[in-house]
Tab-separated table of C-alpha atoms in Angstrom:
chain	number	residue	atom	x	y	z
N	1	MET	CA	-44.168	-14.823	-20.310
N	2	VAL	CA	-43.137	-11.547	-21.798
N	3	SER	CA	-42.959	-9.807	-18.461
N	4	LYS	CA	-40.918	-12.596	-17.028
N	5	ASN	CA	-38.438	-12.250	-19.829
N	6	GLN	CA	-38.308	-8.518	-19.372
N	7	THR	CA	-37.673	-8.778	-15.663
N	8	ALA	CA	-35.051	-11.548	-16.069
N	9	GLU	CA	-32.963	-9.642	-18.652
N	10	PRO	CA	-31.810	-6.899	-16.446
N	11	LYS	CA	-30.923	-9.411	-13.695
N	12	GLU	CA	-28.883	-11.254	-16.132
N	13	LYS	CA	-27.164	-8.044	-17.204
N	14	ARG	CA	-26.462	-7.185	-13.609
N	15	LYS	CA	-25.080	-10.674	-12.954
N	16	ASN	CA	-22.730	-10.429	-15.873
N	17	PHE	CA	-21.478	-6.892	-15.013
N	18	LYS	CA	-17.726	-6.845	-14.625
N	19	VAL	CA	-15.572	-4.127	-13.132
N	20	PRO	CA	-13.347	-2.668	-15.885
N	21	HIS	CA	-9.738	-3.595	-16.107
N	22	ILE	CA	-7.494	-1.425	-13.799
N	23	PHE	CA	-5.745	-0.104	-16.903
N	24	VAL	CA	-9.159	1.226	-18.088
N	25	ILE	CA	-9.956	2.797	-14.750
N	26	LEU	CA	-6.662	4.527	-14.535
N	27	PHE	CA	-6.774	5.797	-18.104
N	28	LEU	CA	-10.211	7.288	-17.517
N	29	MET	CA	-8.850	8.963	-14.414
N	30	ILE	CA	-6.062	10.528	-16.360
N	31	ALA	CA	-8.598	11.710	-18.982
N	32	LEU	CA	-10.799	13.240	-16.240
N	33	ALA	CA	-7.916	14.984	-14.611
N	34	SER	CA	-7.012	16.552	-18.004
N	35	LEU	CA	-10.490	17.680	-18.578
N	36	VAL	CA	-10.897	19.330	-15.195
N	37	SER	CA	-7.706	21.402	-15.900
N	38	TYR	CA	-10.092	23.393	-18.265
N	39	ILE	CA	-12.397	23.994	-15.390
N	40	ILE	CA	-10.370	24.429	-12.252
N	41	PRO	CA	-8.334	27.634	-12.152
N	42	ALA	CA	-4.572	27.267	-12.115
N	43	GLY	CA	-2.786	28.353	-8.936
N	44	GLN	CA	0.296	27.905	-6.858
N	45	PHE	CA	1.759	28.328	-3.374
N	46	GLU	CA	5.114	29.755	-2.606
N	47	ARG	CA	7.498	27.135	-1.307
N	48	VAL	CA	10.609	27.395	0.885
N	49	ALA	CA	13.310	24.891	1.734
N	50	ASN	CA	13.172	23.648	5.335
N	51	GLU	CA	16.241	22.562	7.440
N	52	SER	CA	16.494	19.204	5.624
N	53	GLY	CA	16.329	20.936	2.221
N	54	ALA	CA	12.894	19.699	1.293
N	55	GLU	CA	10.475	22.139	-0.353
N	56	VAL	CA	7.537	23.123	1.979
N	57	ILE	CA	4.427	25.029	1.199
N	58	GLN	CA	4.174	28.532	2.778
N	59	PRO	CA	0.561	28.941	4.152
N	60	GLY	CA	-1.166	32.123	3.042
N	61	THR	CA	0.802	32.472	-0.158
N	62	PHE	CA	-1.632	30.868	-2.610
N	63	GLN	CA	-2.315	32.879	-5.714
N	64	TYR	CA	-4.094	32.185	-8.973
N	65	ILE	CA	-1.950	32.209	-12.088
N	66	GLU	CA	-2.450	32.233	-15.777
N	67	ALA	CA	-4.462	29.184	-16.933
N	68	SER	CA	-2.480	26.324	-18.558
N	69	PRO	CA	-4.931	23.531	-19.263
N	70	VAL	CA	-3.516	20.170	-20.307
N	71	THR	CA	-2.851	20.054	-24.041
N	72	PHE	CA	-3.428	17.008	-26.224
N	73	PHE	CA	0.275	16.200	-26.277
N	74	GLU	CA	0.601	16.594	-22.411
N	75	PHE	CA	-2.293	14.141	-22.127
N	76	MET	CA	-0.677	11.828	-24.675
N	77	PHE	CA	2.751	11.938	-22.810
N	78	ALA	CA	1.139	11.532	-19.329
N	79	ILE	CA	1.649	7.727	-19.183
N	80	PRO	CA	5.197	7.673	-20.523
N	81	ASP	CA	6.117	10.579	-18.260
N	82	GLY	CA	4.477	8.574	-15.363
N	83	PHE	CA	6.742	5.640	-16.212
N	84	ILE	CA	9.818	7.892	-16.285
N	85	GLN	CA	8.965	9.460	-12.939
N	86	THR	CA	8.403	6.038	-11.330
N	87	ALA	CA	11.107	4.075	-13.202
N	88	GLU	CA	13.004	3.515	-9.966
N	89	ILE	CA	9.921	1.840	-8.374
N	90	ILE	CA	8.916	-0.051	-11.485
N	91	PHE	CA	12.413	-1.618	-11.850
N	92	GLY	CA	12.385	-2.504	-8.138
N	93	ILE	CA	9.026	-4.250	-8.335
N	94	ILE	CA	10.122	-6.169	-11.448
N	95	MET	CA	13.374	-7.265	-9.877
N	96	ILE	CA	11.890	-8.504	-6.678
N	97	GLY	CA	9.682	-10.790	-8.748
N	98	GLY	CA	12.788	-12.236	-10.489
N	99	MET	CA	14.652	-12.552	-7.236
N	100	PHE	CA	11.893	-14.606	-5.611
N	101	SER	CA	11.492	-16.768	-8.677
N	102	VAL	CA	15.284	-17.799	-8.319
N	103	ILE	CA	14.857	-18.388	-4.599
N	104	GLU	CA	11.688	-20.579	-5.222
N	105	ARG	CA	13.739	-22.644	-7.754
N	106	THR	CA	16.445	-23.348	-5.219
N	107	GLY	CA	13.916	-25.195	-3.117
N	108	VAL	CA	14.543	-23.229	0.098
N	109	ILE	CA	11.053	-21.834	0.159
N	110	SER	CA	9.534	-25.251	-0.194
N	111	LEU	CA	11.686	-26.556	2.785
N	112	ALA	CA	10.635	-23.649	4.953
N	113	VAL	CA	6.883	-24.036	4.082
N	114	ASN	CA	6.954	-27.726	4.893
N	115	LYS	CA	8.586	-27.080	8.280
N	116	LEU	CA	6.210	-24.353	9.318
N	117	ALA	CA	3.195	-26.229	7.870
N	118	SER	CA	3.991	-29.282	10.075
N	119	LYS	CA	4.143	-26.978	13.105
N	120	PHE	CA	0.778	-25.280	12.313
N	121	ALA	CA	-0.817	-28.457	10.932
N	122	ASN	CA	-3.481	-28.724	13.601
N	123	ARG	CA	-3.706	-25.043	14.504
N	124	GLY	CA	-3.493	-23.352	11.113
N	125	MET	CA	-5.598	-20.339	12.152
N	126	TRP	CA	-2.896	-19.221	14.543
N	127	ILE	CA	-0.613	-18.518	11.707
N	128	ILE	CA	-2.521	-15.244	11.285
N	129	PRO	CA	-1.665	-13.458	14.499
N	130	THR	CA	1.749	-15.155	14.558
N	131	LEU	CA	2.644	-13.360	11.288
N	132	MET	CA	0.502	-10.187	11.571
N	133	ILE	CA	1.803	-8.933	14.965
N	134	PRO	CA	5.526	-8.943	14.063
N	135	PHE	CA	4.742	-7.496	10.576
N	136	ALA	CA	2.790	-4.615	12.158
N	137	LEU	CA	5.402	-3.900	14.902
N	138	PHE	CA	8.266	-3.816	12.431
N	139	THR	CA	6.368	-1.437	10.194
N	140	THR	CA	5.229	0.857	13.031
N	141	PHE	CA	8.843	1.410	14.062
N	142	THR	CA	10.516	1.577	10.590
N	143	GLY	CA	7.764	2.574	8.168
N	144	GLN	CA	9.082	0.069	5.681
N	145	VAL	CA	5.683	-0.847	4.124
N	146	GLU	CA	7.614	-1.921	0.983
N	147	MET	CA	8.715	-4.987	2.985
N	148	SER	CA	5.239	-6.346	2.037
N	149	LEU	CA	6.839	-7.317	-1.188
N	150	ILE	CA	9.288	-9.414	0.743
N	151	TYR	CA	6.765	-10.899	3.245
N	152	LEU	CA	4.065	-12.021	0.779
N	153	PRO	CA	6.179	-14.275	-1.498
N	154	ALA	CA	7.724	-15.865	1.546
N	155	ILE	CA	4.400	-16.704	3.345
N	156	LEU	CA	2.130	-17.340	0.290
N	157	PRO	CA	3.078	-21.046	-0.168
N	158	LEU	CA	2.598	-21.693	3.562
N	159	VAL	CA	-0.773	-20.006	3.745
N	160	LEU	CA	-1.885	-21.945	0.734
N	161	LYS	CA	-0.607	-25.192	2.127
N	162	LEU	CA	-2.549	-24.639	5.308
N	163	GLY	CA	-5.782	-24.577	3.332
N	164	PHE	CA	-6.368	-20.856	2.911
N	165	ASP	CA	-6.446	-18.750	-0.252
N	166	ARG	CA	-4.408	-15.954	-1.903
N	167	ILE	CA	-6.631	-13.223	-0.353
N	168	THR	CA	-5.852	-14.481	3.136
N	169	ALA	CA	-2.156	-14.420	2.447
N	170	THR	CA	-2.344	-10.904	0.933
N	171	ALA	CA	-4.535	-9.635	3.772
N	172	ILE	CA	-2.140	-11.022	6.415
N	173	VAL	CA	0.601	-8.869	4.895
N	174	LEU	CA	-1.227	-5.737	3.841
N	175	VAL	CA	-3.614	-5.443	6.753
N	176	SER	CA	-0.859	-5.700	9.342
N	177	THR	CA	1.658	-3.457	7.636
N	178	ILE	CA	-0.922	-0.803	6.897
N	179	ALA	CA	-2.132	-0.885	10.562
N	180	GLY	CA	1.484	-0.339	11.703
N	181	PHE	CA	2.133	2.436	9.179
N	182	SER	CA	-1.141	4.289	9.890
N	183	LEU	CA	-0.476	4.453	13.527
N	184	ALA	CA	3.272	4.937	13.318
N	185	LEU	CA	5.334	5.121	16.555
N	186	THR	CA	8.734	6.089	15.270
N	187	VAL	CA	8.529	6.270	11.456
N	188	PRO	CA	10.729	9.100	10.152
N	189	ALA	CA	9.229	9.311	6.628
N	190	ASN	CA	5.677	10.293	7.526
N	191	LEU	CA	5.366	10.793	11.354
N	192	GLY	CA	8.782	12.464	11.708
N	193	VAL	CA	8.286	14.839	8.770
N	194	ALA	CA	4.768	15.750	9.919
N	195	GLN	CA	5.777	16.448	13.538
N	196	ASP	CA	8.780	18.410	12.351
N	197	ILE	CA	6.667	20.649	10.243
N	198	ALA	CA	4.077	21.017	12.959
N	199	GLU	CA	6.940	21.924	15.437
N	200	LEU	CA	6.162	19.045	17.782
N	201	PRO	CA	8.635	16.991	19.712
N	202	LEU	CA	9.816	14.090	17.494
N	203	TYR	CA	7.614	10.943	17.951
N	204	SER	CA	5.586	12.633	20.700
N	205	GLY	CA	2.092	11.607	21.571
N	206	MET	CA	3.078	7.903	21.299
N	207	TRP	CA	0.854	6.744	24.162
N	208	TYR	CA	-2.310	7.485	22.343
N	209	ARG	CA	-1.068	5.916	19.091
N	210	ILE	CA	-0.090	2.767	20.896
N	211	ILE	CA	-3.684	2.411	22.131
N	212	LEU	CA	-5.082	3.007	18.679
N	213	LEU	CA	-2.554	0.619	17.045
N	214	ALA	CA	-3.655	-2.114	19.354
N	215	VAL	CA	-7.344	-1.461	18.403
N	216	VAL	CA	-6.777	-1.176	14.732
N	217	LEU	CA	-4.538	-4.224	14.490
N	218	SER	CA	-6.914	-6.328	16.668
N	219	VAL	CA	-9.821	-5.423	14.441
N	220	GLY	CA	-7.718	-6.214	11.383
N	221	MET	CA	-6.639	-9.657	12.771
N	222	ALA	CA	-10.260	-10.505	13.758
N	223	TYR	CA	-11.444	-9.631	10.204
N	224	VAL	CA	-8.748	-11.688	8.437
N	225	TRP	CA	-9.320	-14.578	10.865
N	226	ARG	CA	-13.105	-14.583	10.215
N	227	TYR	CA	-12.589	-14.621	6.398
N	228	ALA	CA	-9.856	-17.312	6.637
N	229	LYS	CA	-11.939	-19.575	8.859
N	230	LYS	CA	-14.864	-19.311	6.453
N	231	VAL	CA	-12.655	-20.191	3.479
N	232	LYS	CA	-10.975	-23.051	5.205
N	233	GLU	CA	-14.323	-24.563	6.141
N	234	ASN	CA	-15.786	-23.995	2.610
N	235	PRO	CA	-13.300	-23.145	-0.207
N	236	ALA	CA	-16.228	-22.187	-2.428
N	237	LEU	CA	-16.694	-18.981	-0.300
N	238	SER	CA	-13.315	-17.671	-1.309
N	239	ILE	CA	-13.590	-14.403	-3.245
N	240	VAL	CA	-11.025	-15.828	-5.848
N	241	PHE	CA	-12.636	-19.301	-5.964
N	242	ASP	CA	-13.815	-18.756	-9.568
N	243	GLU	CA	-10.288	-18.005	-10.734
N	244	GLU	CA	-7.461	-20.427	-11.753
N	245	ASP	CA	-5.080	-20.452	-8.865
N	246	ASP	CA	-1.590	-19.869	-10.266
N	247	HIS	CA	-0.026	-21.013	-7.026
N	248	ALA	CA	-2.084	-24.203	-6.597
N	249	GLU	CA	0.982	-26.349	-7.352
N	250	MET	CA	2.408	-25.069	-4.107
N	251	GLY	CA	-0.222	-26.737	-2.066
N	252	ASP	CA	1.295	-30.248	-1.922
N	253	LEU	CA	5.013	-29.889	-1.396
N	254	PRO	CA	7.007	-33.020	-0.721
N	255	VAL	CA	8.684	-33.309	2.643
N	256	VAL	CA	12.397	-33.530	1.887
N	257	LYS	CA	15.611	-33.011	3.889
N	258	ALA	CA	17.659	-29.955	3.072
N	259	THR	CA	20.845	-30.460	1.141
N	260	LYS	CA	24.163	-28.789	2.155
N	261	ARG	CA	23.766	-26.369	-0.707
N	262	GLN	CA	20.282	-25.373	0.300
N	263	LEU	CA	21.436	-24.793	3.994
N	264	TRP	CA	24.142	-22.522	2.654
N	265	THR	CA	21.606	-20.801	0.466
N	266	ALA	CA	19.363	-20.190	3.485
N	267	LEU	CA	22.288	-18.736	5.333
N	268	THR	CA	23.149	-16.540	2.396
N	269	LEU	CA	19.519	-15.252	2.305
N	270	LEU	CA	19.648	-14.452	6.094
N	271	VAL	CA	22.831	-12.408	5.563
N	272	ALA	CA	21.229	-10.661	2.571
N	273	PHE	CA	18.107	-9.843	4.722
N	274	GLY	CA	20.420	-8.355	7.311
N	275	ILE	CA	22.148	-6.276	4.683
N	276	LEU	CA	18.723	-5.138	3.482
N	277	LEU	CA	17.565	-3.913	6.964
N	278	PHE	CA	20.896	-2.269	7.574
N	279	GLY	CA	20.605	-0.302	4.345
N	280	LEU	CA	16.998	0.610	4.976
N	281	LEU	CA	17.450	1.791	8.549
N	282	ASN	CA	20.904	3.419	8.268
N	283	TYR	CA	21.191	4.733	4.778
N	284	GLY	CA	17.518	5.152	3.756
N	285	TRP	CA	17.694	2.867	0.830
N	286	TYR	CA	14.854	3.123	-1.697
N	287	PHE	CA	14.003	1.250	-4.804
N	288	ARG	CA	17.216	2.246	-6.645
N	289	GLU	CA	19.464	0.604	-4.114
N	290	LEU	CA	16.992	-2.240	-3.441
N	291	THR	CA	16.793	-3.172	-7.132
N	292	GLY	CA	20.482	-3.719	-7.265
N	293	LEU	CA	20.381	-5.703	-4.040
N	294	TYR	CA	17.509	-7.815	-5.214
N	295	ALA	CA	19.367	-8.702	-8.476
N	296	LEU	CA	22.527	-9.551	-6.555
N	297	ILE	CA	20.634	-11.694	-4.024
N	298	GLY	CA	18.972	-13.702	-6.801
N	299	ILE	CA	22.181	-14.286	-8.629
N	300	VAL	CA	24.241	-15.251	-5.482
N	301	ALA	CA	21.467	-17.476	-4.070
N	302	GLY	CA	21.118	-19.301	-7.342
N	303	LEU	CA	24.890	-19.886	-7.629
N	304	VAL	CA	25.184	-20.991	-4.053
N	305	ALA	CA	22.281	-23.444	-4.545
N	306	GLY	CA	24.033	-24.922	-7.647
N	307	LEU	CA	21.889	-23.573	-10.375
N	308	LYS	CA	23.421	-23.001	-13.709
N	309	SER	CA	23.674	-19.435	-15.151
N	310	SER	CA	21.033	-20.209	-17.793
N	311	GLU	CA	18.635	-21.504	-15.128
N	312	ILE	CA	19.088	-18.438	-12.986
N	313	ALA	CA	18.385	-16.241	-16.108
N	314	ASP	CA	15.195	-18.346	-16.897
N	315	ALA	CA	14.023	-17.958	-13.342
N	316	PHE	CA	14.491	-14.205	-13.369
N	317	ASN	CA	12.548	-14.085	-16.717
N	318	GLU	CA	9.729	-16.122	-15.211
N	319	GLY	CA	9.505	-13.911	-12.171
N	320	PHE	CA	9.471	-10.739	-14.363
N	321	LYS	CA	6.484	-12.028	-16.239
N	322	LYS	CA	4.514	-12.799	-13.050
N	323	ILE	CA	4.913	-9.329	-11.496
N	324	LEU	CA	4.749	-7.174	-14.577
N	325	LEU	CA	1.205	-6.149	-14.349
N	326	GLY	CA	1.601	-4.690	-10.870
N	327	ALA	CA	4.755	-2.725	-12.028
N	328	ILE	CA	2.946	-1.268	-15.174
N	329	VAL	CA	0.060	-0.052	-12.900
N	330	VAL	CA	2.450	2.060	-10.909
N	331	GLY	CA	3.617	3.952	-14.082
N	332	ILE	CA	0.082	4.445	-15.442
N	333	ALA	CA	-1.277	5.654	-12.033
N	334	ARG	CA	1.420	8.336	-11.811
N	335	GLY	CA	-0.028	9.765	-15.098
N	336	ILE	CA	-2.850	11.250	-12.989
N	337	ALA	CA	-0.429	13.470	-10.896
N	338	VAL	CA	1.475	14.294	-14.177
N	339	VAL	CA	-1.518	15.921	-15.845
N	340	LEU	CA	-2.556	17.746	-12.592
N	341	ASP	CA	0.938	19.212	-12.332
N	342	ALA	CA	0.868	20.073	-16.107
N	343	GLY	CA	-2.446	21.936	-15.653
N	344	ASP	CA	-1.114	23.797	-12.580
N	345	ILE	CA	-4.211	22.714	-10.615
N	346	MET	CA	-2.629	20.499	-7.863
N	347	ASP	CA	-2.036	23.486	-5.587
N	348	THR	CA	-5.532	24.808	-6.373
N	349	ILE	CA	-6.998	21.526	-5.233
N	350	ILE	CA	-4.871	21.630	-2.077
N	351	TYR	CA	-5.921	25.215	-1.360
N	352	ALA	CA	-9.674	24.467	-1.903
N	353	LEU	CA	-9.513	21.492	0.463
N	354	GLY	CA	-7.779	23.590	3.041
N	355	GLU	CA	-10.387	26.241	2.783
N	356	PHE	CA	-13.103	23.558	3.096
N	357	VAL	CA	-11.630	22.289	6.334
N	358	GLY	CA	-11.344	25.918	7.596
N	359	ILE	CA	-15.026	26.543	7.357
N	360	MET	CA	-16.084	23.406	9.171
N	361	PRO	CA	-17.285	23.597	12.748
N	362	ASP	CA	-14.449	23.402	15.278
N	363	SER	CA	-15.951	20.218	16.716
N	364	VAL	CA	-15.492	18.215	13.599
N	365	THR	CA	-12.367	19.878	12.082
N	366	ALA	CA	-10.131	16.992	12.802
N	367	VAL	CA	-12.519	14.623	11.088
N	368	PHE	CA	-12.502	16.715	7.911
N	369	MET	CA	-8.738	16.860	8.131
N	370	LEU	CA	-8.776	13.118	7.965
N	371	VAL	CA	-11.074	13.222	4.864
N	372	VAL	CA	-8.855	15.821	3.091
N	373	GLN	CA	-5.706	13.813	3.848
N	374	ALA	CA	-7.354	10.616	2.498
N	375	ALA	CA	-8.481	12.383	-0.634
N	376	LEU	CA	-5.000	13.959	-1.294
N	377	ASN	CA	-3.260	10.620	-0.910
N	378	PHE	CA	-4.816	9.554	-4.197
N	379	LEU	CA	-2.879	12.415	-5.790
N	380	ILE	CA	0.288	12.438	-3.634
N	381	PRO	CA	1.006	8.727	-2.870
N	382	SER	CA	3.907	9.507	-0.635
N	383	GLY	CA	3.759	9.887	3.088
N	384	SER	CA	6.647	12.377	3.424
N	385	GLY	CA	5.578	14.151	0.235
N	386	GLN	CA	1.964	14.595	1.402
N	387	ALA	CA	3.250	15.765	4.838
N	388	MET	CA	5.302	18.573	3.206
N	389	VAL	CA	2.409	19.649	1.085
N	390	THR	CA	-0.492	19.531	3.630
N	391	MET	CA	0.988	19.821	7.149
N	392	PRO	CA	1.930	23.547	6.877
N	393	ILE	CA	-1.677	24.259	5.971
N	394	MET	CA	-3.221	21.860	8.462
N	395	SER	CA	-0.972	23.158	11.346
N	396	GLY	CA	-2.281	26.645	10.679
N	397	LEU	CA	-5.842	25.491	10.478
N	398	SER	CA	-5.493	23.506	13.795
N	399	ASP	CA	-4.280	26.630	15.561
N	400	ILE	CA	-7.279	28.801	14.574
N	401	SER	CA	-9.899	26.069	15.044
N	402	GLY	CA	-8.807	24.887	18.540
N	403	VAL	CA	-7.619	21.535	17.416
N	404	THR	CA	-4.109	20.573	18.744
N	405	ARG	CA	-1.343	20.118	16.277
N	406	GLN	CA	-0.827	16.598	17.529
N	407	THR	CA	-4.470	15.854	16.585
N	408	ALA	CA	-3.781	17.309	13.106
N	409	VAL	CA	-0.819	14.953	12.783
N	410	LEU	CA	-2.879	11.962	13.816
N	411	ALA	CA	-5.504	12.929	11.163
N	412	PHE	CA	-2.727	13.003	8.621
N	413	LEU	CA	-1.333	9.604	9.631
N	414	MET	CA	-4.653	7.761	9.361
N	415	GLY	CA	-5.857	9.630	6.369
N	416	ASP	CA	-2.628	8.910	4.508
N	417	GLY	CA	-2.165	5.422	5.838
N	418	PHE	CA	-5.571	3.661	5.483
N	419	THR	CA	-5.933	4.699	1.889
N	420	ASN	CA	-2.712	2.844	0.912
N	421	ILE	CA	-4.636	-0.436	1.202
N	422	PHE	CA	-7.057	0.426	-1.607
N	423	TYR	CA	-5.856	3.299	-3.839
N	424	PRO	CA	-4.512	2.031	-7.154
N	425	THR	CA	-2.041	4.978	-7.135
N	426	SER	CA	-0.160	3.265	-4.253
N	427	GLY	CA	2.799	1.609	-5.943
N	428	TYR	CA	3.842	-0.971	-3.420
N	429	PHE	CA	0.210	-1.876	-2.758
N	430	MET	CA	-0.565	-2.688	-6.372
N	431	ALA	CA	2.809	-4.583	-6.621
N	432	THR	CA	1.816	-6.634	-3.534
N	433	LEU	CA	-1.513	-7.572	-5.187
N	434	ALA	CA	0.438	-8.564	-8.259
N	435	VAL	CA	2.732	-10.793	-6.179
N	436	GLY	CA	-0.348	-12.381	-4.503
N	437	GLY	CA	-2.128	-12.881	-7.788
N	438	VAL	CA	-5.133	-10.897	-6.531
N	439	ARG	CA	-7.065	-8.530	-8.918
N	440	TRP	CA	-7.711	-5.075	-7.602
N	441	GLU	CA	-11.492	-5.274	-7.939
N	442	LYS	CA	-11.454	-8.588	-5.976
N	443	TRP	CA	-9.424	-7.035	-3.178
N	444	LEU	CA	-11.766	-4.097	-2.955
N	445	LYS	CA	-14.682	-6.551	-2.367
N	446	PHE	CA	-12.702	-8.126	0.524
N	447	ILE	CA	-11.365	-5.062	2.180
N	448	PHE	CA	-14.331	-2.644	1.937
N	449	PRO	CA	-16.105	-3.838	5.143
N	450	LEU	CA	-12.849	-3.589	7.146
N	451	LEU	CA	-12.239	-0.102	5.816
N	452	ILE	CA	-15.680	1.070	7.176
N	453	VAL	CA	-14.731	-0.290	10.636
N	454	TRP	CA	-11.244	1.279	10.477
N	455	TYR	CA	-12.570	4.710	9.421
N	456	SER	CA	-15.143	4.531	12.173
N	457	VAL	CA	-12.387	3.947	14.666
N	458	ALA	CA	-10.424	6.844	13.139
N	459	ILE	CA	-13.376	9.333	13.401
N	460	ILE	CA	-14.095	8.219	17.012
N	461	SER	CA	-10.398	8.548	17.927
N	462	LEU	CA	-10.097	12.037	16.409
N	463	ILE	CA	-13.149	13.217	18.346
N	464	ILE	CA	-11.723	11.837	21.513
N	465	ALA	CA	-8.406	13.533	20.765
N	466	GLN	CA	-10.103	16.852	20.507
N	467	ILE	CA	-12.022	16.249	23.713
N	468	ILE	CA	-8.948	15.363	25.698
N	469	ASP	CA	-6.838	18.045	24.059
N	470	TYR	CA	-4.342	15.514	22.746
N	471	GLY	CA	-0.950	17.129	23.203
N	472	PRO	CA	2.605	16.769	22.366
N	473	LEU	CA	3.688	14.389	25.221
């Protein structure tokens, strides 16, 4: 009996183990980054402004400088400084929650959900490719992964009504947009910057990326389809089955005819969406501009729908509360980069990773470029920012290792792109999880098998790229 109890106790402990809250994980990462500043030597690269005025690292200029480990006060101020640096993003995330809360209260979303649900009533599974393909295509041409914050609130009620769960809805959006972003065809922010630094023709090498995009997206759709089918047949198999579904009330929406005000509201939203795309594509709008637009859309849509000013304000407040967690995570996560910069060890880490790639056998250089880019995206969660930091180094390494510069760009795209679907330092990713009501650790449990397949595809594709001497055309 004693031995039975002794063996049962560890099993019970393992069963009750729970992943720490995301705030705890990020705080520990900030603490660790602060501690390693006392171990890793401080260093810096020289930087010069390129034709667009952006600061680019000069390869071969790294030098060690006087140590400046993170002080107690720098550690203490890391989180507030992270909030200050990401204030633009945080306010944008919060405002989009308020905007969709107002739109939801107008009843327009309910009407759209009912109409689509009736069309897909007997073929609900086909909603997955129907949504994922256009999401991926739009992203691969524009790079607007932040549109996931628009897509998810719009499709979430529909996906739930068709008998799926929040993970399915979130996966439809994130898997498709990340596939499109990671194999970008004409994205200026990551592909354009990387090819410009590597001195390659803009958007060249598209034929190979089209093939890879088709493979990666097909694998992603098959994975989401398999999970969704399993959940639809047996809801108990849902990864979030044990949690209270905050969106459950959306599952049974009454079928009603649209009022004139709701039709005008829908037209208003279409015009607003056109303005949004125009600003993104023509003026490079980011969260500062989008925050103002989101607020205006919410107010105007509410007034057109006939809501009173106090009702609009209450709806905004309700939306703010729902999405606050995702917004706060963005600020805390930035604290990691804050302490690395304060300790002057960010450039040292970049230099060490570059040297690591340089000593690898030529046959696997591109694969290790992928690994390095994936690692650095945790510290530099910006496609264009990471390109400006790493591509000068990776371009030089590709020249001396026999890897084409086009292959180095491909390694950057996939290394930077795939990590955006699981790194907590990715702002729009964490915000999208918050919109979907999915906890980060639950998402990791869902996405991990797909990541193994995706990275396997990436490794094989880079080896093939080296073999075929993947060039600039």
